Amino acid sequence: MIRIEKSMTISGVALAIVLLAAPSAQAQSADMTFFVTSNGPGKGADLGGLEGADAQCQKLAQSAGAGTKTWRAYLSTQAADGKPAVNAKDRIGKGPWQNAKGTVIAKDVAELHGATNNLTKQTALSEKGEVINGAGDQPNRHDILTGSQPDGTAFAGPDDRTCKNWTSSTQGAAMVGHLDRRGLRDDEPSKSWNSSHPSRGPDGGCSQADLKTTGGDGLLYCFAAN
């Protein structure tokens, strides 16, 4: 039982409550194994390749007290320059994954890419535990870079869907998903968390401004792979 001296002011009592609550909040953040980045590197879809994207996830996880885990961005790359394609689903570990509030979004890779995952606007929280703006909010930031098909695999063929494997901030296109599962139509792509539509815009499709015009901000899904 916590004893509060009569001499303590109301503000002192409030401060004591905050200090007592702080450890559990920190512990919850340490258990986080999934988040949406609160911000991107700022160069549109030029993330510095997969390595740069992973570093962004790691940096933000570190700031939230979860930096001891190995973090990976949920991104696919396409076959190019003699290098094979990389599938986003193969980069993120086995699960389960939970957000900064402790809510499980999927128990494994199969559930994550199935109809029963628990990824919604209310659960796709940032590393700070905050809800990301979605359709109907100003500004809308629900487009999340993935470069992936609905099953989490890379695109084949000549059409760019990864802004030159996450190195272009001008020409190209990046496949994005809707974190809030909402779009302009009531169809499966609009409701897809990882494969809704390609980016586009006057700068060529991959700039920060282009990503913003379709409802994005260069944000990523980050998963703890260990």
XYZ file of N, CA and C in Angstrom:
678
model
N 0.851 -1.192 0.000
C 0.000 0.000 0.000
C 0.886 1.241 0.000
N 0.526 2.226 -0.823
C 1.291 3.466 -0.905
C 0.762 4.446 0.120
N 1.653 4.967 1.006
C 1.259 5.952 2.012
C 1.566 7.338 1.490
N 0.618 8.222 1.589
C 0.781 9.605 1.145
C 0.731 10.511 2.362
N 1.836 11.195 2.636
C 1.890 12.086 3.788
C 0.924 13.255 3.611
N 0.362 13.711 4.740
C -0.590 14.819 4.694
C 0.036 16.088 4.135
N 1.333 16.201 4.313
C 2.002 17.422 3.876
C 2.203 17.481 2.371
N 1.979 16.370 1.666
C 2.182 16.363 0.223
C 1.105 17.178 -0.466
N 1.523 17.978 -1.445
C 0.563 18.752 -2.225
C -0.091 17.854 -3.259
N -1.173 18.357 -3.867
C -1.850 17.591 -4.908
C -0.900 17.324 -6.072
N -0.103 18.348 -6.424
C 0.847 18.166 -7.522
C 1.894 17.121 -7.162
N 2.271 17.062 -5.887
C 3.233 16.066 -5.447
C 2.672 14.667 -5.557
N 1.404 14.506 -5.209
C 0.741 13.211 -5.336
C 0.690 12.790 -6.798
N 0.347 13.746 -7.682
C 0.270 13.444 -9.108
C 1.622 13.009 -9.646
N 2.697 13.696 -9.195
C 4.031 13.344 -9.639
C 4.409 11.941 -9.176
N 4.034 11.603 -7.957
C 4.335 10.278 -7.426
C 3.651 9.193 -8.242
N 2.413 9.456 -8.650
C 1.669 8.481 -9.450
C 2.336 8.284 -10.801
N 2.764 9.393 -11.422
C 3.432 9.313 -12.717
C 4.718 8.502 -12.616
N 5.507 8.763 -11.561
C 6.773 8.059 -11.389
C 6.556 6.577 -11.152
N 5.498 6.234 -10.416
C 5.204 4.837 -10.154
C 4.751 4.114 -11.415
N 4.067 4.844 -12.304
C 3.551 4.233 -13.534
C 4.630 4.077 -14.591
N 5.678 4.885 -14.523
C 6.698 4.908 -15.571
C 7.367 3.559 -15.833
N 7.772 2.807 -14.805
C 8.457 1.542 -15.079
C 7.652 0.566 -15.912
N 6.325 0.455 -15.656
C 5.520 -0.490 -16.414
C 5.400 -0.055 -17.859
N 5.337 1.251 -18.117
C 5.259 1.752 -19.486
C 6.537 1.419 -20.239
N 7.680 1.573 -19.567
C 8.950 1.262 -20.196
C 9.068 -0.230 -20.487
N 8.584 -1.047 -19.564
C 8.630 -2.491 -19.761
C 7.784 -2.900 -20.960
N 6.643 -2.239 -21.130
C 5.775 -2.551 -22.250
C 6.453 -2.214 -23.570
N 7.138 -1.058 -23.629
C 7.859 -0.680 -24.839
C 8.966 -1.678 -25.140
N 9.624 -2.175 -24.119
C 10.700 -3.139 -24.312
C 10.180 -4.445 -24.906
N 8.914 -4.771 -24.652
C 8.309 -5.992 -25.188
C 7.773 -5.810 -26.605
N 7.781 -4.594 -27.128
C 7.271 -4.292 -28.467
C 8.058 -5.052 -29.525
N 7.354 -5.667 -30.469
C 8.018 -6.384 -31.556
C 7.486 -5.964 -32.924
N 6.672 -4.921 -32.960
C 6.131 -4.390 -34.218
C 5.786 -2.924 -34.028
N 6.070 -2.117 -35.027
C 5.585 -0.733 -35.030
C 5.632 -0.157 -36.439
N 4.923 0.946 -36.614
C 5.006 1.750 -37.834
C 5.896 2.940 -37.514
N 6.831 3.251 -38.380
C 7.739 4.362 -38.098
C 6.967 5.672 -37.969
N 7.282 6.442 -36.964
C 6.621 7.740 -36.789
C 7.061 8.728 -37.849
N 8.222 8.486 -38.452
C 8.702 9.317 -39.557
C 9.642 8.496 -40.426
N 9.847 8.972 -41.652
C 10.779 8.324 -42.565
C 12.088 9.090 -42.607
N 13.063 8.600 -43.373
C 14.340 9.308 -43.486
C 14.220 10.686 -44.107
N 13.127 10.938 -44.850
C 12.908 12.275 -45.405
C 13.293 12.436 -46.855
N 13.747 11.343 -47.494
C 14.139 11.413 -48.904
C 13.194 10.595 -49.778
N 11.916 10.618 -49.441
C 10.943 9.852 -50.196
C 11.199 8.373 -50.065
N 11.196 7.672 -51.215
C 11.408 6.230 -51.205
C 12.888 5.856 -51.311
N 13.772 6.853 -51.317
C 15.206 6.564 -51.219
C 15.524 6.337 -49.747
N 15.563 5.082 -49.372
C 15.777 4.701 -47.968
C 17.219 4.283 -47.700
N 18.036 4.329 -48.749
C 19.382 3.782 -48.605
C 19.369 2.277 -48.731
N 18.437 1.760 -49.558
C 18.297 0.320 -49.729
C 17.750 -0.346 -48.476
N 17.765 -1.652 -48.470
C 17.259 -2.396 -47.308
C 18.065 -2.077 -46.053
N 19.361 -1.896 -46.215
C 20.220 -1.607 -45.063
C 19.824 -0.296 -44.392
N 19.562 0.721 -45.202
C 19.156 2.009 -44.653
C 17.789 1.947 -43.996
N 16.877 1.184 -44.611
C 15.537 1.033 -44.035
C 15.593 0.313 -42.692
N 16.389 -0.750 -42.629
C 16.547 -1.469 -41.363
C 17.148 -0.561 -40.290
N 18.085 0.281 -40.697
C 18.713 1.203 -39.743
C 17.705 2.199 -39.189
N 16.753 2.620 -40.037
C 15.711 3.537 -39.566
C 14.837 2.852 -38.518
N 14.485 1.594 -38.770
C 13.699 0.830 -37.793
C 14.479 0.683 -36.488
N 15.756 0.338 -36.598
C 16.580 0.117 -35.415
C 16.722 1.390 -34.593
N 16.910 2.520 -35.282
C 17.084 3.796 -34.593
C 15.830 4.177 -33.807
N 14.681 4.027 -34.422
C 13.440 4.402 -33.743
C 13.108 3.426 -32.614
N 13.417 2.153 -32.820
C 13.215 1.171 -31.747
C 14.108 1.505 -30.559
N 15.336 1.895 -30.839
C 16.271 2.286 -29.782
C 15.716 3.457 -28.978
N 15.133 4.426 -29.675
C 14.584 5.606 -28.998
C 13.405 5.254 -28.098
N 12.756 4.121 -28.399
C 11.592 3.688 -27.624
C 11.942 2.664 -26.553
N 13.237 2.342 -26.413
C 13.652 1.392 -25.390
C 13.596 -0.052 -25.817
N 13.503 -0.293 -27.144
C 13.435 -1.671 -27.647
C 14.585 -1.963 -28.600
N 15.705 -1.297 -28.401
C 16.820 -1.417 -29.321
C 17.661 -2.668 -29.180
N 17.397 -3.490 -28.166
C 18.196 -4.714 -28.009
C 17.787 -5.791 -29.011
N 16.632 -5.632 -29.632
C 16.175 -6.585 -30.640
C 16.765 -6.214 -32.001
N 16.752 -7.179 -32.923
C 17.171 -6.933 -34.296
C 15.935 -6.593 -35.118
N 15.870 -5.384 -35.631
C 14.686 -4.893 -36.329
C 14.888 -4.911 -37.836
N 13.827 -5.268 -38.559
C 13.848 -5.307 -40.007
C 12.635 -4.560 -40.567
N 12.875 -3.830 -41.644
C 11.777 -3.163 -42.345
C 11.046 -4.185 -43.210
N 9.726 -4.087 -43.238
C 8.926 -4.981 -44.083
C 8.972 -4.420 -45.511
N 9.987 -4.851 -46.261
C 10.189 -4.392 -47.635
C 10.660 -5.543 -48.506
N 10.165 -5.584 -49.731
C 10.681 -6.493 -50.737
C 11.583 -5.716 -51.694
N 12.490 -6.420 -52.354
C 13.253 -5.838 -53.461
C 13.091 -6.735 -54.675
N 13.292 -6.149 -55.865
C 13.140 -6.885 -57.114
C 14.495 -7.319 -57.657
N 14.492 -8.380 -58.433
C 15.731 -8.869 -59.030
C 16.324 -7.797 -59.938
N 17.599 -7.500 -59.746
C 18.261 -6.471 -60.549
C 19.766 -6.588 -60.405
N 20.477 -6.247 -61.478
C 21.944 -6.222 -61.467
C 22.541 -7.546 -61.001
N 21.924 -8.634 -61.411
C 22.435 -9.950 -61.060
C 22.090 -10.415 -59.663
N 21.362 -9.608 -58.918
C 20.979 -9.980 -57.557
C 19.538 -10.481 -57.534
N 19.250 -11.520 -56.762
C 17.887 -12.056 -56.723
C 16.938 -11.158 -55.944
N 15.662 -11.372 -56.152
C 14.646 -10.636 -55.402
C 14.669 -11.050 -53.937
N 14.193 -10.156 -53.080
C 14.056 -10.432 -51.646
C 12.594 -10.243 -51.268
N 12.036 -11.203 -50.559
C 10.643 -11.138 -50.127
C 10.531 -10.536 -48.731
N 9.640 -9.576 -48.574
C 9.457 -8.938 -47.265
C 9.140 -9.961 -46.186
N 8.309 -10.941 -46.519
C 7.869 -11.912 -45.500
C 9.013 -12.764 -44.966
N 10.116 -12.840 -45.734
C 11.248 -13.668 -45.316
C 12.238 -12.904 -44.443
N 11.984 -11.625 -44.210
C 12.946 -10.782 -43.498
C 12.594 -10.549 -42.032
N 11.387 -10.922 -41.634
C 10.843 -10.380 -40.386
C 10.768 -11.376 -39.229
N 11.385 -12.528 -39.363
C 11.323 -13.506 -38.282
C 10.060 -14.342 -38.320
N 9.777 -14.998 -37.218
C 8.670 -15.954 -37.162
C 7.455 -15.447 -36.391
N 7.597 -14.378 -35.586
C 6.503 -13.927 -34.756
C 6.465 -14.682 -33.436
N 5.477 -14.425 -32.580
C 4.397 -13.442 -32.767
C 4.909 -12.004 -32.635
N 4.080 -11.056 -33.084
C 4.444 -9.645 -33.024
C 3.371 -8.847 -32.304
N 3.812 -7.955 -31.433
C 2.872 -7.113 -30.692
C 3.327 -5.665 -30.742
N 2.348 -4.761 -30.639
C 2.648 -3.338 -30.730
C 3.096 -2.769 -29.383
N 3.287 -1.458 -29.338
C 3.810 -0.805 -28.136
C 2.862 -0.881 -26.951
N 1.601 -1.216 -27.190
C 0.623 -1.353 -26.110
C 0.432 -2.801 -25.686
N 1.158 -3.715 -26.336
C 1.049 -5.126 -25.976
C 0.016 -5.909 -26.751
N -0.636 -5.275 -27.744
C -1.648 -5.956 -28.541
C -0.982 -6.761 -29.646
N -1.300 -8.047 -29.740
C -0.727 -8.914 -30.762
C -1.414 -8.651 -32.099
N -0.605 -8.421 -33.148
C -1.180 -8.191 -34.480
C -1.187 -9.469 -35.319
N -0.288 -10.399 -35.024
C -0.260 -11.689 -35.722
C 0.653 -12.633 -34.955
N 0.300 -13.906 -34.952
C 1.104 -14.879 -34.207
C 2.252 -15.450 -35.030
N 2.110 -15.370 -36.381
C 3.173 -15.884 -37.239
C 3.024 -15.282 -38.639
N 3.921 -15.663 -39.540
C 3.933 -15.110 -40.896
C 2.646 -15.441 -41.651
N 2.148 -16.661 -41.479
C 0.931 -17.078 -42.182
C -0.266 -16.236 -41.743
N -0.404 -16.022 -40.447
C -1.532 -15.219 -39.966
C -1.393 -13.766 -40.402
N -0.178 -13.251 -40.400
C 0.040 -11.875 -40.822
C -0.465 -11.641 -42.237
N -0.278 -12.628 -43.099
C -0.682 -12.486 -44.497
C -2.038 -13.128 -44.789
N -2.752 -13.492 -43.749
C -4.071 -14.088 -43.907
C -5.187 -13.119 -43.537
N -6.402 -13.643 -43.551
C -7.579 -12.801 -43.310
C -7.819 -12.512 -41.839
N -7.108 -13.200 -40.947
C -7.394 -13.053 -39.521
C -6.368 -12.217 -38.767
N -5.459 -11.536 -39.483
C -4.497 -10.709 -38.739
C -5.217 -9.554 -38.053
N -4.562 -8.995 -37.058
C -5.169 -7.946 -36.238
C -4.514 -6.587 -36.514
N -4.190 -6.351 -37.765
C -3.540 -5.097 -38.138
C -4.596 -4.105 -38.606
N -4.827 -3.070 -37.816
C -5.819 -2.033 -38.099
C -5.214 -0.676 -37.759
N -5.959 0.374 -38.015
C -5.487 1.710 -37.646
C -5.228 1.800 -36.146
N -6.038 1.138 -35.342
C -5.914 1.196 -33.887
C -4.766 0.353 -33.353
N -4.307 -0.622 -34.139
C -3.213 -1.482 -33.670
C -1.889 -1.207 -34.368
N -1.929 -0.587 -35.551
C -0.698 -0.275 -36.287
C -0.100 1.015 -35.719
N 0.386 0.910 -34.494
C 0.871 2.076 -33.757
C 2.335 2.364 -34.063
N 2.732 3.605 -33.825
C 4.134 3.978 -33.977
C 4.959 3.413 -32.825
N 6.264 3.591 -32.909
C 7.144 3.155 -31.820
C 6.855 3.899 -30.522
N 6.177 5.034 -30.633
C 5.799 5.818 -29.462
C 4.446 5.390 -28.892
N 3.808 4.417 -29.551
C 2.488 3.971 -29.118
C 1.367 4.864 -29.603
N 1.642 5.645 -30.654
C 0.661 6.605 -31.158
C -0.021 6.088 -32.419
N -1.292 6.490 -32.600
C -2.045 6.151 -33.809
C -1.548 7.027 -34.957
N -1.354 6.424 -36.116
C -0.927 7.146 -37.321
C -2.163 7.639 -38.070
N -2.102 8.862 -38.576
C -3.219 9.414 -39.347
C -3.578 8.511 -40.520
N -4.895 8.345 -40.738
C -5.376 7.539 -41.845
C -6.337 8.311 -42.725
N -7.101 7.593 -43.533
C -8.071 8.222 -44.429
C -9.056 9.055 -43.616
N -9.272 10.297 -44.054
C -10.171 11.205 -43.351
C -9.459 12.118 -42.383
N -8.196 11.805 -42.023
C -7.400 12.662 -41.142
C -6.573 13.628 -41.986
N -6.148 14.700 -41.363
C -5.288 15.672 -42.039
C -3.974 15.839 -41.295
N -2.851 15.556 -41.922
C -2.750 14.926 -43.252
C -2.895 13.415 -43.166
N -3.367 12.825 -44.254
C -3.463 11.376 -44.336
C -2.058 10.800 -44.526
N -1.672 9.827 -43.690
C -0.337 9.216 -43.785
C -0.439 7.690 -43.843
N -1.546 7.177 -44.396
C -1.785 5.729 -44.281
C -1.017 4.879 -45.287
N -0.413 5.467 -46.316
C 0.371 4.693 -47.277
C 1.705 4.275 -46.655
N 1.930 2.979 -46.543
C 3.174 2.451 -45.971
C 3.964 1.744 -47.065
N 5.216 2.108 -47.240
C 6.057 1.502 -48.265
C 6.269 0.018 -47.988
N 6.037 -0.820 -49.006
C 6.274 -2.263 -48.851
C 6.946 -2.884 -50.073
N 6.608 -2.426 -51.280
C 7.138 -3.045 -52.496
C 6.718 -4.493 -52.652
N 5.599 -4.865 -52.052
C 5.243 -6.286 -51.941
C 3.872 -6.616 -52.529
N 3.716 -7.888 -52.884
C 2.421 -8.436 -53.250
C 1.679 -8.819 -51.967
N 0.369 -9.097 -52.064
C -0.403 -9.418 -50.859
C 0.169 -10.558 -50.009
N 0.849 -11.513 -50.641
C 1.405 -12.640 -49.883
C 2.788 -12.346 -49.315
N 3.249 -11.089 -49.459
C 4.529 -10.711 -48.884
C 5.728 -10.991 -49.756
N 5.497 -11.348 -51.018
C 6.598 -11.637 -51.931
C 6.870 -10.457 -52.852
N 8.054 -10.476 -53.479
C 8.458 -9.416 -54.390
C 7.718 -9.534 -55.725
N 7.657 -8.435 -56.445
C 7.072 -8.426 -57.779
C 8.103 -8.911 -58.801
N 7.639 -9.717 -59.747
C 8.469 -10.111 -60.883
C 8.132 -9.202 -62.063
N 8.933 -9.274 -63.105
C 8.647 -8.475 -64.281
C 9.362 -7.142 -64.281
N 9.194 -6.379 -65.349
C 9.969 -5.157 -65.532
C 9.439 -3.926 -64.800
N 8.189 -3.953 -64.361
C 7.612 -2.763 -63.737
C 8.211 -2.519 -62.357
N 8.691 -1.302 -62.162
C 9.289 -0.938 -60.873
C 8.207 -0.820 -59.818
N 8.379 -1.523 -58.719
C 7.450 -1.437 -57.587
C 8.203 -1.177 -56.278
N 9.494 -0.800 -56.391
C 10.305 -0.579 -55.201
C 11.163 0.689 -55.292
N 10.795 1.601 -56.208
C 11.599 2.815 -56.414
C 13.081 2.465 -56.505
N 13.347 1.572 -57.487
C 14.716 1.115 -57.755
C 15.362 0.524 -56.489
N 14.594 -0.394 -55.906
C 15.056 -1.100 -54.697
C 15.458 -0.135 -53.587
N 14.577 0.863 -53.407
C 14.653 1.812 -52.291
C 15.893 2.703 -52.345
N 16.228 3.105 -53.610
C 17.361 4.023 -53.787
C 16.986 5.262 -54.600
N 15.736 5.371 -55.043
C 15.332 6.496 -55.884
C 14.398 7.448 -55.150
N 14.646 8.734 -55.318
C 13.724 9.759 -54.804
C 13.167 10.590 -55.957
N 13.263 10.032 -57.177
C 12.718 10.716 -58.354
C 11.866 9.750 -59.168
N 12.478 9.097 -60.167
C 11.737 8.222 -61.061
C 11.483 6.853 -60.449
N 10.318 6.306 -60.767
C 9.971 4.962 -60.326
C 8.618 4.916 -59.655
N 8.334 3.809 -59.023
C 7.082 3.636 -58.282
C 7.306 2.638 -57.162
N 6.601 2.836 -56.065
C 6.693 1.920 -54.924
C 5.302 1.430 -54.562
N 5.154 0.122 -54.417
C 3.889 -0.413 -53.934
C 3.738 -0.074 -52.454
N 2.546 0.401 -52.097
C 2.270 0.757 -50.711
C 1.040 0.008 -50.218
N 0.929 -0.120 -48.902
C -0.255 -0.686 -48.274
C -0.945 0.350 -47.430
N -2.195 0.108 -47.055
C -2.979 1.029 -46.229
C -3.041 0.516 -44.792
N -2.397 1.192 -43.871
C -2.369 0.717 -42.483
C -3.747 0.728 -41.840
N -4.639 1.606 -42.331
C -5.993 1.686 -41.765
C -6.995 0.822 -42.512
N -6.533 0.106 -43.543
C -7.366 -0.808 -44.341
C -8.513 -0.080 -45.015
N -8.286 1.196 -45.395
C -9.313 2.000 -46.059
C -8.729 2.676 -47.291
N -9.572 2.812 -48.337
C -9.154 3.491 -49.549
C -10.313 4.193 -50.214
N -10.156 4.495 -51.491
C -11.197 5.216 -52.223
C -12.350 4.309 -52.626
N -12.109 3.003 -52.634
C -13.138 2.048 -53.034
C -13.293 0.953 -51.983
N -14.386 0.234 -52.060
C -14.622 -0.885 -51.150
C -14.177 -2.171 -51.838
N -12.852 -2.295 -52.049
C -12.322 -3.473 -52.710
C -11.098 -3.980 -51.941
N -10.599 -5.138 -52.323
C -9.496 -5.765 -51.595
C -8.218 -4.929 -51.596
N -7.800 -4.367 -52.741
C -6.593 -3.529 -52.691
C -6.712 -2.360 -51.714
N -7.855 -1.708 -51.675
C -8.034 -0.574 -50.762
C -7.919 -1.010 -49.309
N -8.310 -2.242 -49.017
C -8.282 -2.757 -47.648
C -6.973 -3.481 -47.303
N -6.059 -3.540 -48.258
C -4.824 -4.287 -48.047
C -3.818 -3.493 -47.237
N -3.259 -4.115 -46.227
C -2.270 -3.445 -45.387
C -0.900 -3.379 -46.053
N -0.680 -4.241 -47.087
C 0.665 -4.303 -47.667
C 0.726 -4.172 -49.175
N -0.401 -4.100 -49.882
C -0.349 -4.066 -51.344
C -1.585 -3.381 -51.917
N -1.658 -2.061 -51.789
C -2.843 -1.312 -52.221
C -2.690 -0.690 -53.600
N -1.608 0.064 -53.836
C -1.416 0.749 -55.118
C 0.017 1.259 -55.219
N 0.486 1.513 -56.453
C 1.828 2.087 -56.618
C 1.804 3.596 -56.332
N 2.940 4.118 -55.923
C 3.073 5.564 -55.755
C 3.119 6.232 -57.132
N 2.882 7.518 -57.161
C 2.910 8.271 -58.409
C 3.024 9.754 -58.071
N 3.341 10.569 -59.062
C 3.398 11.997 -58.806
C 4.238 12.747 -59.813
N 4.168 14.054 -59.791
C 4.850 14.889 -60.791
C 6.369 14.815 -60.764
N 6.951 14.426 -59.628
C 8.415 14.340 -59.546
C 8.949 13.030 -60.117
N 8.054 12.126 -60.475
C 8.477 10.838 -61.009
C 7.932 9.644 -60.259
N 7.415 9.874 -59.037
C 6.765 8.807 -58.288
C 7.418 8.419 -56.982
N 8.657 8.867 -56.745
C 9.382 8.386 -55.569
C 9.841 9.484 -54.613
N 9.509 10.725 -54.888
C 9.935 11.812 -54.006
C 9.060 11.885 -52.765
N 9.520 12.612 -51.771
C 8.726 12.796 -50.559
C 7.397 13.470 -50.897
N 7.452 14.457 -51.779
C 6.220 15.164 -52.182
C 5.262 14.221 -52.896
N 5.795 13.350 -53.765
C 4.940 12.396 -54.469
C 4.265 11.434 -53.492
N 5.018 10.940 -52.521
C 4.433 10.017 -51.544
C 3.315 10.686 -50.759
N 3.477 11.958 -50.471
C 2.456 12.679 -49.719
C 1.188 12.907 -50.540
N 1.323 13.072 -51.865
C 0.150 13.370 -52.684
C -0.855 12.226 -52.708
N -0.400 10.989 -52.483
C -1.331 9.853 -52.490
C -1.679 9.377 -51.085
N -1.259 10.126 -50.068
C -1.638 9.767 -48.699
C -0.560 9.058 -47.920
N 0.694 9.387 -48.205
C 1.794 8.743 -47.491
C 2.793 9.743 -46.947
N 3.873 9.210 -46.377
C 4.916 10.080 -45.819
C 6.254 9.347 -45.730
N 6.389 8.265 -46.527
C 7.624 7.500 -46.482
C 7.765 6.638 -45.237
N 6.637 6.181 -44.687
C 6.655 5.381 -43.459
C 6.851 3.898 -43.767
N 7.289 3.151 -42.742
C 7.604 1.729 -42.879
C 6.949 0.917 -41.781
N 6.727 -0.367 -42.062
C 6.401 -1.345 -41.029
C 7.724 -1.929 -40.528
N 7.893 -1.995 -39.222
C 9.116 -2.570 -38.643
C 8.755 -3.760 -37.752
N 9.500 -4.849 -37.915
C 9.267 -6.078 -37.158
C 10.552 -6.514 -36.466
N 10.435 -6.991 -35.237
C 11.571 -7.590 -34.557
C 11.765 -8.987 -35.121
N 12.947 -9.247 -35.694
C 13.204 -10.498 -36.377
C 13.734 -11.579 -35.454
N 13.993 -11.263 -34.180
C 14.515 -12.271 -33.254
C 13.674 -12.315 -31.983
